Amino acid sequence: MQPAAMPQNRRMAYLERASFASASALFVFDEDLNILCWNDGAEALTGIPAGDAVGKPCWEVIAGVDDRGGLICHKGCSRARLAREGRCPHTAELHARTRGGRRRIALETIAAQSEDGPLFLHLMRDAPAPPPERAALGPPPRLTPRQQEILGLLAEGEPVKLVARRLGLMETTVRNHIRLLFLELGAHSQLEAVARARAYELI
């Protein structure tokens, strides 16, 4: 980990109080979305050395886009907002900038608390190929209005408990709707269901 680009007083506080060890590719950033640490795994995955990442905005370094080229990483990052609010955003799959061109990665967000305030971690790994285009998926599934509503909240990264609270439903009812959503979409996980729903342009 190299916090070399941080101001001296902050760098010392960081070195004294924080320790991040992982075999996974990861980087750490603060509330302003500035990268504080960029580990060896992140360098190996992206080809971007720590010296070119630390101290810069994460959205500028990663410059993530979705499968259609739409911008994901930007100043108003919704994943960071969710993490600040204490919510756990779902794993995102995006095309990150690397030294060798775009690379499709899965990005998991973790919020942590340090003595100097909140810190955020992005764990990175290679992601599978994008889901097939809509034409290859067959006819779109028929979702009930309630299923559509729950699907939209899942796509925002809302956990089941909050979905139930927002809709005034019991958690078991929401889980039953999600199980039926998986069947309709031919998905085996929430992430896959959201990806297939996007391919069908349902969200």
mmCIF file with all atom_site columns, C-alpha atoms in Angstrom:
data_model
loop_
_atom_site.group_PDB
_atom_site.id
_atom_site.type_symbol
_atom_site.label_atom_id
_atom_site.label_alt_id
_atom_site.label_comp_id
_atom_site.label_asym_id
_atom_site.label_entity_id
_atom_site.label_seq_id
_atom_site.pdbx_PDB_ins_code
_atom_site.Cartn_x
_atom_site.Cartn_y
_atom_site.Cartn_z
_atom_site.occupancy
_atom_site.B_iso_or_equiv
_atom_site.pdbx_formal_charge
_atom_site.auth_seq_id
_atom_site.auth_comp_id
_atom_site.auth_asym_id
_atom_site.auth_atom_id
_atom_site.pdbx_PDB_model_num
ATOM 1   C CA . MET A 1 1   ? 0.000   0.000   0.000   1.00 0.00 ? 1   MET A CA 1
ATOM 2   C CA . GLN A 1 2   ? 1.347   3.404   -0.864  1.00 0.00 ? 2   GLN A CA 1
ATOM 3   C CA . PRO A 1 3   ? -0.175  6.524   0.699   1.00 0.00 ? 3   PRO A CA 1
ATOM 4   C CA . ALA A 1 4   ? 2.677   8.566   -0.732  1.00 0.00 ? 4   ALA A CA 1
ATOM 5   C CA . ALA A 1 5   ? 0.585   11.345  -2.277  1.00 0.00 ? 5   ALA A CA 1
ATOM 6   C CA . MET A 1 6   ? -1.214  12.240  0.975   1.00 0.00 ? 6   MET A CA 1
ATOM 7   C CA . PRO A 1 7   ? -0.341  15.373  2.969   1.00 0.00 ? 7   PRO A CA 1
ATOM 8   C CA . GLN A 1 8   ? 2.338   14.690  5.585   1.00 0.00 ? 8   GLN A CA 1
ATOM 9   C CA . ASN A 1 9   ? 0.105   14.945  8.676   1.00 0.00 ? 9   ASN A CA 1
ATOM 10  C CA . ARG A 1 10  ? -2.629  12.840  7.110   1.00 0.00 ? 10  ARG A CA 1
ATOM 11  C CA . ARG A 1 11  ? -0.125  10.330  5.798   1.00 0.00 ? 11  ARG A CA 1
ATOM 12  C CA . MET A 1 12  ? 1.329   9.854   9.278   1.00 0.00 ? 12  MET A CA 1
ATOM 13  C CA . ALA A 1 13  ? -2.139  9.434   10.797  1.00 0.00 ? 13  ALA A CA 1
ATOM 14  C CA . TYR A 1 14  ? -2.944  6.931   8.093   1.00 0.00 ? 14  TYR A CA 1
ATOM 15  C CA . LEU A 1 15  ? 0.254   4.936   8.593   1.00 0.00 ? 15  LEU A CA 1
ATOM 16  C CA . GLU A 1 16  ? -0.184  4.882   12.356  1.00 0.00 ? 16  GLU A CA 1
ATOM 17  C CA . ARG A 1 17  ? -3.883  4.027   12.495  1.00 0.00 ? 17  ARG A CA 1
ATOM 18  C CA . ALA A 1 18  ? -4.798  2.090   9.379   1.00 0.00 ? 18  ALA A CA 1
ATOM 19  C CA . SER A 1 19  ? -3.708  -1.245  8.061   1.00 0.00 ? 19  SER A CA 1
ATOM 20  C CA . PHE A 1 20  ? -5.123  -2.858  4.942   1.00 0.00 ? 20  PHE A CA 1
ATOM 21  C CA . ALA A 1 21  ? -3.809  -6.251  3.960   1.00 0.00 ? 21  ALA A CA 1
ATOM 22  C CA . SER A 1 22  ? -5.464  -8.379  1.309   1.00 0.00 ? 22  SER A CA 1
ATOM 23  C CA . ALA A 1 23  ? -4.522  -10.779 -1.425  1.00 0.00 ? 23  ALA A CA 1
ATOM 24  C CA . SER A 1 24  ? -7.396  -9.275  -3.423  1.00 0.00 ? 24  SER A CA 1
ATOM 25  C CA . ALA A 1 25  ? -7.119  -6.212  -5.609  1.00 0.00 ? 25  ALA A CA 1
ATOM 26  C CA . LEU A 1 26  ? -8.405  -3.282  -3.610  1.00 0.00 ? 26  LEU A CA 1
ATOM 27  C CA . PHE A 1 27  ? -8.139  0.431   -3.082  1.00 0.00 ? 27  PHE A CA 1
ATOM 28  C CA . VAL A 1 28  ? -9.208  2.696   -0.236  1.00 0.00 ? 28  VAL A CA 1
ATOM 29  C CA . PHE A 1 29  ? -10.747 6.140   -0.635  1.00 0.00 ? 29  PHE A CA 1
ATOM 30  C CA . ASP A 1 30  ? -12.139 8.848   1.621   1.00 0.00 ? 30  ASP A CA 1
ATOM 31  C CA . GLU A 1 31  ? -15.419 10.798  1.696   1.00 0.00 ? 31  GLU A CA 1
ATOM 32  C CA . ASP A 1 32  ? -14.122 13.115  -1.036  1.00 0.00 ? 32  ASP A CA 1
ATOM 33  C CA . LEU A 1 33  ? -13.569 10.024  -3.245  1.00 0.00 ? 33  LEU A CA 1
ATOM 34  C CA . ASN A 1 34  ? -9.798  10.567  -3.205  1.00 0.00 ? 34  ASN A CA 1
ATOM 35  C CA . ILE A 1 35  ? -7.736  7.375   -3.259  1.00 0.00 ? 35  ILE A CA 1
ATOM 36  C CA . LEU A 1 36  ? -5.677  6.833   -0.102  1.00 0.00 ? 36  LEU A CA 1
ATOM 37  C CA . CYS A 1 37  ? -4.322  3.348   -0.835  1.00 0.00 ? 37  CYS A CA 1
ATOM 38  C CA . TRP A 1 38  ? -3.854  1.289   -3.969  1.00 0.00 ? 38  TRP A CA 1
ATOM 39  C CA . ASN A 1 39  ? -2.532  -2.188  -3.223  1.00 0.00 ? 39  ASN A CA 1
ATOM 40  C CA . ASP A 1 40  ? -0.347  -4.508  -5.280  1.00 0.00 ? 40  ASP A CA 1
ATOM 41  C CA . GLY A 1 41  ? -3.411  -6.475  -6.397  1.00 0.00 ? 41  GLY A CA 1
ATOM 42  C CA . ALA A 1 42  ? -5.016  -3.316  -7.807  1.00 0.00 ? 42  ALA A CA 1
ATOM 43  C CA . GLU A 1 43  ? -1.808  -2.549  -9.655  1.00 0.00 ? 43  GLU A CA 1
ATOM 44  C CA . ALA A 1 44  ? -1.632  -6.093  -11.042 1.00 0.00 ? 44  ALA A CA 1
ATOM 45  C CA . LEU A 1 45  ? -5.276  -6.047  -12.145 1.00 0.00 ? 45  LEU A CA 1
ATOM 46  C CA . THR A 1 46  ? -5.233  -2.641  -13.814 1.00 0.00 ? 46  THR A CA 1
ATOM 47  C CA . GLY A 1 47  ? -1.590  -2.073  -14.652 1.00 0.00 ? 47  GLY A CA 1
ATOM 48  C CA . ILE A 1 48  ? -1.890  1.326   -12.956 1.00 0.00 ? 48  ILE A CA 1
ATOM 49  C CA . PRO A 1 49  ? 0.901   1.917   -10.415 1.00 0.00 ? 49  PRO A CA 1
ATOM 50  C CA . ALA A 1 50  ? 0.040   3.253   -6.961  1.00 0.00 ? 50  ALA A CA 1
ATOM 51  C CA . GLY A 1 51  ? 1.905   6.469   -7.716  1.00 0.00 ? 51  GLY A CA 1
ATOM 52  C CA . ASP A 1 52  ? -0.558  7.206   -10.533 1.00 0.00 ? 52  ASP A CA 1
ATOM 53  C CA . ALA A 1 53  ? -3.631  6.461   -8.405  1.00 0.00 ? 53  ALA A CA 1
ATOM 54  C CA . VAL A 1 54  ? -3.048  7.628   -4.816  1.00 0.00 ? 54  VAL A CA 1
ATOM 55  C CA . GLY A 1 55  ? -4.291  11.156  -4.196  1.00 0.00 ? 55  GLY A CA 1
ATOM 56  C CA . LYS A 1 56  ? -6.535  11.196  -7.260  1.00 0.00 ? 56  LYS A CA 1
ATOM 57  C CA . PRO A 1 57  ? -10.336 10.827  -7.402  1.00 0.00 ? 57  PRO A CA 1
ATOM 58  C CA . CYS A 1 58  ? -11.316 7.172   -7.719  1.00 0.00 ? 58  CYS A CA 1
ATOM 59  C CA . TRP A 1 59  ? -13.832 7.978   -10.460 1.00 0.00 ? 59  TRP A CA 1
ATOM 60  C CA . GLU A 1 60  ? -11.072 9.567   -12.511 1.00 0.00 ? 60  GLU A CA 1
ATOM 61  C CA . VAL A 1 61  ? -8.685  6.623   -12.117 1.00 0.00 ? 61  VAL A CA 1
ATOM 62  C CA . ILE A 1 62  ? -11.219 3.834   -12.715 1.00 0.00 ? 62  ILE A CA 1
ATOM 63  C CA . ALA A 1 63  ? -13.408 5.760   -15.207 1.00 0.00 ? 63  ALA A CA 1
ATOM 64  C CA . GLY A 1 64  ? -15.926 2.911   -15.128 1.00 0.00 ? 64  GLY A CA 1
ATOM 65  C CA . VAL A 1 65  ? -18.585 2.493   -17.809 1.00 0.00 ? 65  VAL A CA 1
ATOM 66  C CA . ASP A 1 66  ? -21.375 -0.050  -18.165 1.00 0.00 ? 66  ASP A CA 1
ATOM 67  C CA . ASP A 1 67  ? -21.704 -2.662  -20.898 1.00 0.00 ? 67  ASP A CA 1
ATOM 68  C CA . ARG A 1 68  ? -23.231 -0.086  -23.249 1.00 0.00 ? 68  ARG A CA 1
ATOM 69  C CA . GLY A 1 69  ? -20.597 2.555   -22.574 1.00 0.00 ? 69  GLY A CA 1
ATOM 70  C CA . GLY A 1 70  ? -22.710 4.579   -20.152 1.00 0.00 ? 70  GLY A CA 1
ATOM 71  C CA . LEU A 1 71  ? -20.755 6.411   -17.456 1.00 0.00 ? 71  LEU A CA 1
ATOM 72  C CA . ILE A 1 72  ? -20.806 4.750   -14.019 1.00 0.00 ? 72  ILE A CA 1
ATOM 73  C CA . CYS A 1 73  ? -17.879 6.369   -12.185 1.00 0.00 ? 73  CYS A CA 1
ATOM 74  C CA . HIS A 1 74  ? -18.352 10.115  -11.654 1.00 0.00 ? 74  HIS A CA 1
ATOM 75  C CA . LYS A 1 75  ? -18.221 12.841  -8.979  1.00 0.00 ? 75  LYS A CA 1
ATOM 76  C CA . GLY A 1 76  ? -21.742 12.093  -7.761  1.00 0.00 ? 76  GLY A CA 1
ATOM 77  C CA . CYS A 1 77  ? -21.094 8.369   -7.248  1.00 0.00 ? 77  CYS A CA 1
ATOM 78  C CA . SER A 1 78  ? -24.291 6.690   -6.028  1.00 0.00 ? 78  SER A CA 1
ATOM 79  C CA . ARG A 1 79  ? -22.346 3.756   -4.549  1.00 0.00 ? 79  ARG A CA 1
ATOM 80  C CA . ALA A 1 80  ? -20.397 6.113   -2.283  1.00 0.00 ? 80  ALA A CA 1
ATOM 81  C CA . ARG A 1 81  ? -23.647 7.832   -1.288  1.00 0.00 ? 81  ARG A CA 1
ATOM 82  C CA . LEU A 1 82  ? -25.231 4.514   -0.313  1.00 0.00 ? 82  LEU A CA 1
ATOM 83  C CA . ALA A 1 83  ? -22.139 3.530   1.678   1.00 0.00 ? 83  ALA A CA 1
ATOM 84  C CA . ARG A 1 84  ? -22.148 6.902   3.494   1.00 0.00 ? 84  ARG A CA 1
ATOM 85  C CA . GLU A 1 85  ? -25.763 6.277   4.454   1.00 0.00 ? 85  GLU A CA 1
ATOM 86  C CA . GLY A 1 86  ? -24.787 2.935   5.976   1.00 0.00 ? 86  GLY A CA 1
ATOM 87  C CA . ARG A 1 87  ? -26.304 0.885   3.173   1.00 0.00 ? 87  ARG A CA 1
ATOM 88  C CA . CYS A 1 88  ? -24.478 -1.849  1.304   1.00 0.00 ? 88  CYS A CA 1
ATOM 89  C CA . PRO A 1 89  ? -24.570 -1.344  -2.455  1.00 0.00 ? 89  PRO A CA 1
ATOM 90  C CA . HIS A 1 90  ? -24.681 -4.525  -4.489  1.00 0.00 ? 90  HIS A CA 1
ATOM 91  C CA . THR A 1 91  ? -21.615 -5.631  -6.418  1.00 0.00 ? 91  THR A CA 1
ATOM 92  C CA . ALA A 1 92  ? -21.303 -3.665  -9.644  1.00 0.00 ? 92  ALA A CA 1
ATOM 93  C CA . GLU A 1 93  ? -19.911 -4.966  -12.908 1.00 0.00 ? 93  GLU A CA 1
ATOM 94  C CA . LEU A 1 94  ? -18.236 -2.374  -15.065 1.00 0.00 ? 94  LEU A CA 1
ATOM 95  C CA . HIS A 1 95  ? -15.525 -1.786  -17.609 1.00 0.00 ? 95  HIS A CA 1
ATOM 96  C CA . ALA A 1 96  ? -12.602 -0.121  -15.838 1.00 0.00 ? 96  ALA A CA 1
ATOM 97  C CA . ARG A 1 97  ? -9.750  1.776   -17.401 1.00 0.00 ? 97  ARG A CA 1
ATOM 98  C CA . THR A 1 98  ? -6.473  -0.154  -17.329 1.00 0.00 ? 98  THR A CA 1
ATOM 99  C CA . ARG A 1 99  ? -3.072  0.240   -18.925 1.00 0.00 ? 99  ARG A CA 1
ATOM 100 C CA . GLY A 1 100 ? -4.058  -2.361  -21.512 1.00 0.00 ? 100 GLY A CA 1
ATOM 101 C CA . GLY A 1 101 ? -7.488  -0.900  -22.323 1.00 0.00 ? 101 GLY A CA 1
ATOM 102 C CA . ARG A 1 102 ? -10.902 -1.538  -20.823 1.00 0.00 ? 102 ARG A CA 1
ATOM 103 C CA . ARG A 1 103 ? -11.301 -4.565  -18.533 1.00 0.00 ? 103 ARG A CA 1
ATOM 104 C CA . ARG A 1 104 ? -14.609 -5.897  -17.186 1.00 0.00 ? 104 ARG A CA 1
ATOM 105 C CA . ILE A 1 105 ? -14.420 -6.105  -13.414 1.00 0.00 ? 105 ILE A CA 1
ATOM 106 C CA . ALA A 1 106 ? -16.724 -6.719  -10.468 1.00 0.00 ? 106 ALA A CA 1
ATOM 107 C CA . LEU A 1 107 ? -16.541 -3.988  -7.856  1.00 0.00 ? 107 LEU A CA 1
ATOM 108 C CA . GLU A 1 108 ? -17.606 -4.539  -4.242  1.00 0.00 ? 108 GLU A CA 1
ATOM 109 C CA . THR A 1 109 ? -17.909 -1.604  -1.840  1.00 0.00 ? 109 THR A CA 1
ATOM 110 C CA . ILE A 1 110 ? -17.100 -1.799  1.878   1.00 0.00 ? 110 ILE A CA 1
ATOM 111 C CA . ALA A 1 111 ? -17.530 1.050   4.365   1.00 0.00 ? 111 ALA A CA 1
ATOM 112 C CA . ALA A 1 112 ? -15.184 1.259   7.372   1.00 0.00 ? 112 ALA A CA 1
ATOM 113 C CA . GLN A 1 113 ? -14.668 3.700   10.208  1.00 0.00 ? 113 GLN A CA 1
ATOM 114 C CA . SER A 1 114 ? -11.287 5.094   11.214  1.00 0.00 ? 114 SER A CA 1
ATOM 115 C CA . GLU A 1 115 ? -10.336 7.599   13.902  1.00 0.00 ? 115 GLU A CA 1
ATOM 116 C CA . ASP A 1 116 ? -10.136 10.227  11.175  1.00 0.00 ? 116 ASP A CA 1
ATOM 117 C CA . GLY A 1 117 ? -13.606 9.441   9.856   1.00 0.00 ? 117 GLY A CA 1
ATOM 118 C CA . PRO A 1 118 ? -15.148 7.027   7.358   1.00 0.00 ? 118 PRO A CA 1
ATOM 119 C CA . LEU A 1 119 ? -13.114 5.168   4.779   1.00 0.00 ? 119 LEU A CA 1
ATOM 120 C CA . PHE A 1 120 ? -14.390 3.206   1.825   1.00 0.00 ? 120 PHE A CA 1
ATOM 121 C CA . LEU A 1 121 ? -12.872 0.194   0.114   1.00 0.00 ? 121 LEU A CA 1
ATOM 122 C CA . HIS A 1 122 ? -13.447 -1.135  -3.363  1.00 0.00 ? 122 HIS A CA 1
ATOM 123 C CA . LEU A 1 123 ? -12.557 -4.795  -3.851  1.00 0.00 ? 123 LEU A CA 1
ATOM 124 C CA . MET A 1 124 ? -11.948 -5.615  -7.513  1.00 0.00 ? 124 MET A CA 1
ATOM 125 C CA . ARG A 1 125 ? -11.909 -8.872  -9.429  1.00 0.00 ? 125 ARG A CA 1
ATOM 126 C CA . ASP A 1 126 ? -12.446 -10.010 -12.996 1.00 0.00 ? 126 ASP A CA 1
ATOM 127 C CA . ALA A 1 127 ? -16.127 -10.195 -13.942 1.00 0.00 ? 127 ALA A CA 1
ATOM 128 C CA . PRO A 1 128 ? -17.799 -12.686 -16.284 1.00 0.00 ? 128 PRO A CA 1
ATOM 129 C CA . ALA A 1 129 ? -18.872 -11.705 -19.755 1.00 0.00 ? 129 ALA A CA 1
ATOM 130 C CA . PRO A 1 130 ? -21.941 -9.440  -19.906 1.00 0.00 ? 130 PRO A CA 1
ATOM 131 C CA . PRO A 1 131 ? -25.381 -11.053 -20.177 1.00 0.00 ? 131 PRO A CA 1
ATOM 132 C CA . PRO A 1 132 ? -26.670 -11.722 -23.689 1.00 0.00 ? 132 PRO A CA 1
ATOM 133 C CA . GLU A 1 133 ? -28.427 -8.975  -25.557 1.00 0.00 ? 133 GLU A CA 1
ATOM 134 C CA . ARG A 1 134 ? -32.190 -8.798  -25.300 1.00 0.00 ? 134 ARG A CA 1
ATOM 135 C CA . ALA A 1 135 ? -32.736 -10.464 -28.667 1.00 0.00 ? 135 ALA A CA 1
ATOM 136 C CA . ALA A 1 136 ? -30.940 -13.565 -27.440 1.00 0.00 ? 136 ALA A CA 1
ATOM 137 C CA . LEU A 1 137 ? -32.874 -13.647 -24.172 1.00 0.00 ? 137 LEU A CA 1
ATOM 138 C CA . GLY A 1 138 ? -36.242 -14.417 -25.705 1.00 0.00 ? 138 GLY A CA 1
ATOM 139 C CA . PRO A 1 139 ? -39.515 -12.663 -24.899 1.00 0.00 ? 139 PRO A CA 1
ATOM 140 C CA . PRO A 1 140 ? -39.448 -10.386 -21.858 1.00 0.00 ? 140 PRO A CA 1
ATOM 141 C CA . PRO A 1 141 ? -40.927 -11.764 -18.639 1.00 0.00 ? 141 PRO A CA 1
ATOM 142 C CA . ARG A 1 142 ? -44.293 -10.497 -17.452 1.00 0.00 ? 142 ARG A CA 1
ATOM 143 C CA . LEU A 1 143 ? -43.826 -8.915  -14.050 1.00 0.00 ? 143 LEU A CA 1
ATOM 144 C CA . THR A 1 144 ? -46.570 -7.763  -11.739 1.00 0.00 ? 144 THR A CA 1
ATOM 145 C CA . PRO A 1 145 ? -46.520 -4.096  -10.685 1.00 0.00 ? 145 PRO A CA 1
ATOM 146 C CA . ARG A 1 146 ? -45.314 -5.182  -7.227  1.00 0.00 ? 146 ARG A CA 1
ATOM 147 C CA . GLN A 1 147 ? -42.500 -7.285  -8.700  1.00 0.00 ? 147 GLN A CA 1
ATOM 148 C CA . GLN A 1 148 ? -41.492 -4.350  -10.883 1.00 0.00 ? 148 GLN A CA 1
ATOM 149 C CA . GLU A 1 149 ? -41.448 -2.099  -7.827  1.00 0.00 ? 149 GLU A CA 1
ATOM 150 C CA . ILE A 1 150 ? -39.300 -4.524  -5.820  1.00 0.00 ? 150 ILE A CA 1
ATOM 151 C CA . LEU A 1 151 ? -36.978 -5.027  -8.784  1.00 0.00 ? 151 LEU A CA 1
ATOM 152 C CA . GLY A 1 152 ? -36.390 -1.278  -9.007  1.00 0.00 ? 152 GLY A CA 1
ATOM 153 C CA . LEU A 1 153 ? -35.465 -1.108  -5.318  1.00 0.00 ? 153 LEU A CA 1
ATOM 154 C CA . LEU A 1 154 ? -33.125 -4.102  -5.635  1.00 0.00 ? 154 LEU A CA 1
ATOM 155 C CA . ALA A 1 155 ? -31.420 -2.373  -8.557  1.00 0.00 ? 155 ALA A CA 1
ATOM 156 C CA . GLU A 1 156 ? -30.774 0.607   -6.246  1.00 0.00 ? 156 GLU A CA 1
ATOM 157 C CA . GLY A 1 157 ? -28.965 -1.703  -3.843  1.00 0.00 ? 157 GLY A CA 1
ATOM 158 C CA . GLU A 1 158 ? -31.694 -1.741  -1.195  1.00 0.00 ? 158 GLU A CA 1
ATOM 159 C CA . PRO A 1 159 ? -31.516 -4.738  1.192   1.00 0.00 ? 159 PRO A CA 1
ATOM 160 C CA . VAL A 1 160 ? -34.622 -6.863  1.684   1.00 0.00 ? 160 VAL A CA 1
ATOM 161 C CA . LYS A 1 161 ? -35.321 -5.365  5.123   1.00 0.00 ? 161 LYS A CA 1
ATOM 162 C CA . LEU A 1 162 ? -35.440 -1.814  3.734   1.00 0.00 ? 162 LEU A CA 1
ATOM 163 C CA . VAL A 1 163 ? -37.472 -2.895  0.708   1.00 0.00 ? 163 VAL A CA 1
ATOM 164 C CA . ALA A 1 164 ? -40.035 -4.399  3.084   1.00 0.00 ? 164 ALA A CA 1
ATOM 165 C CA . ARG A 1 165 ? -40.078 -1.261  5.229   1.00 0.00 ? 165 ARG A CA 1
ATOM 166 C CA . ARG A 1 166 ? -40.448 1.092   2.259   1.00 0.00 ? 166 ARG A CA 1
ATOM 167 C CA . LEU A 1 167 ? -43.297 -0.924  0.778   1.00 0.00 ? 167 LEU A CA 1
ATOM 168 C CA . GLY A 1 168 ? -44.997 -1.724  4.077   1.00 0.00 ? 168 GLY A CA 1
ATOM 169 C CA . LEU A 1 169 ? -44.615 -5.473  3.527   1.00 0.00 ? 169 LEU A CA 1
ATOM 170 C CA . MET A 1 170 ? -43.297 -8.328  5.641   1.00 0.00 ? 170 MET A CA 1
ATOM 171 C CA . GLU A 1 171 ? -39.785 -9.525  4.813   1.00 0.00 ? 171 GLU A CA 1
ATOM 172 C CA . THR A 1 172 ? -41.093 -13.013 4.026   1.00 0.00 ? 172 THR A CA 1
ATOM 173 C CA . THR A 1 173 ? -43.492 -11.493 1.487   1.00 0.00 ? 173 THR A CA 1
ATOM 174 C CA . VAL A 1 174 ? -40.674 -9.552  -0.169  1.00 0.00 ? 174 VAL A CA 1
ATOM 175 C CA . ARG A 1 175 ? -38.509 -12.689 -0.273  1.00 0.00 ? 175 ARG A CA 1
ATOM 176 C CA . ASN A 1 176 ? -41.363 -14.592 -1.941  1.00 0.00 ? 176 ASN A CA 1
ATOM 177 C CA . HIS A 1 177 ? -41.646 -11.850 -4.573  1.00 0.00 ? 177 HIS A CA 1
ATOM 178 C CA . ILE A 1 178 ? -37.878 -12.003 -5.132  1.00 0.00 ? 178 ILE A CA 1
ATOM 179 C CA . ARG A 1 179 ? -38.010 -15.798 -5.522  1.00 0.00 ? 179 ARG A CA 1
ATOM 180 C CA . LEU A 1 180 ? -40.709 -15.394 -8.197  1.00 0.00 ? 180 LEU A CA 1
ATOM 181 C CA . LEU A 1 181 ? -38.665 -12.629 -9.841  1.00 0.00 ? 181 LEU A CA 1
ATOM 182 C CA . PHE A 1 182 ? -35.708 -15.029 -10.094 1.00 0.00 ? 182 PHE A CA 1
ATOM 183 C CA . LEU A 1 183 ? -37.966 -17.618 -11.762 1.00 0.00 ? 183 LEU A CA 1
ATOM 184 C CA . GLU A 1 184 ? -39.383 -15.092 -14.225 1.00 0.00 ? 184 GLU A CA 1
ATOM 185 C CA . LEU A 1 185 ? -35.944 -13.751 -15.131 1.00 0.00 ? 185 LEU A CA 1
ATOM 186 C CA . GLY A 1 186 ? -34.174 -17.116 -15.159 1.00 0.00 ? 186 GLY A CA 1
ATOM 187 C CA . ALA A 1 187 ? -31.726 -15.787 -12.554 1.00 0.00 ? 187 ALA A CA 1
ATOM 188 C CA . HIS A 1 188 ? -30.012 -17.441 -9.600  1.00 0.00 ? 188 HIS A CA 1
ATOM 189 C CA . SER A 1 189 ? -28.950 -14.360 -7.659  1.00 0.00 ? 189 SER A CA 1
ATOM 190 C CA . GLN A 1 190 ? -29.973 -10.761 -7.080  1.00 0.00 ? 190 GLN A CA 1
ATOM 191 C CA . LEU A 1 191 ? -27.027 -9.526  -9.147  1.00 0.00 ? 191 LEU A CA 1
ATOM 192 C CA . GLU A 1 192 ? -27.949 -11.762 -12.080 1.00 0.00 ? 192 GLU A CA 1
ATOM 193 C CA . ALA A 1 193 ? -31.621 -10.784 -11.809 1.00 0.00 ? 193 ALA A CA 1
ATOM 194 C CA . VAL A 1 194 ? -30.760 -7.080  -11.987 1.00 0.00 ? 194 VAL A CA 1
ATOM 195 C CA . ALA A 1 195 ? -28.389 -7.666  -14.908 1.00 0.00 ? 195 ALA A CA 1
ATOM 196 C CA . ARG A 1 196 ? -31.012 -9.628  -16.859 1.00 0.00 ? 196 ARG A CA 1
ATOM 197 C CA . ALA A 1 197 ? -33.676 -7.038  -16.051 1.00 0.00 ? 197 ALA A CA 1
ATOM 198 C CA . ARG A 1 198 ? -31.391 -4.355  -17.478 1.00 0.00 ? 198 ARG A CA 1
ATOM 199 C CA . ALA A 1 199 ? -30.838 -6.475  -20.593 1.00 0.00 ? 199 ALA A CA 1
ATOM 200 C CA . TYR A 1 200 ? -34.629 -6.646  -20.991 1.00 0.00 ? 200 TYR A CA 1
ATOM 201 C CA . GLU A 1 201 ? -34.776 -2.884  -20.322 1.00 0.00 ? 201 GLU A CA 1
ATOM 202 C CA . LEU A 1 202 ? -37.132 -3.476  -17.410 1.00 0.00 ? 202 LEU A CA 1
ATOM 203 C CA . ILE A 1 203 ? -35.151 -1.042  -15.246 1.00 0.00 ? 203 ILE A CA 1
#
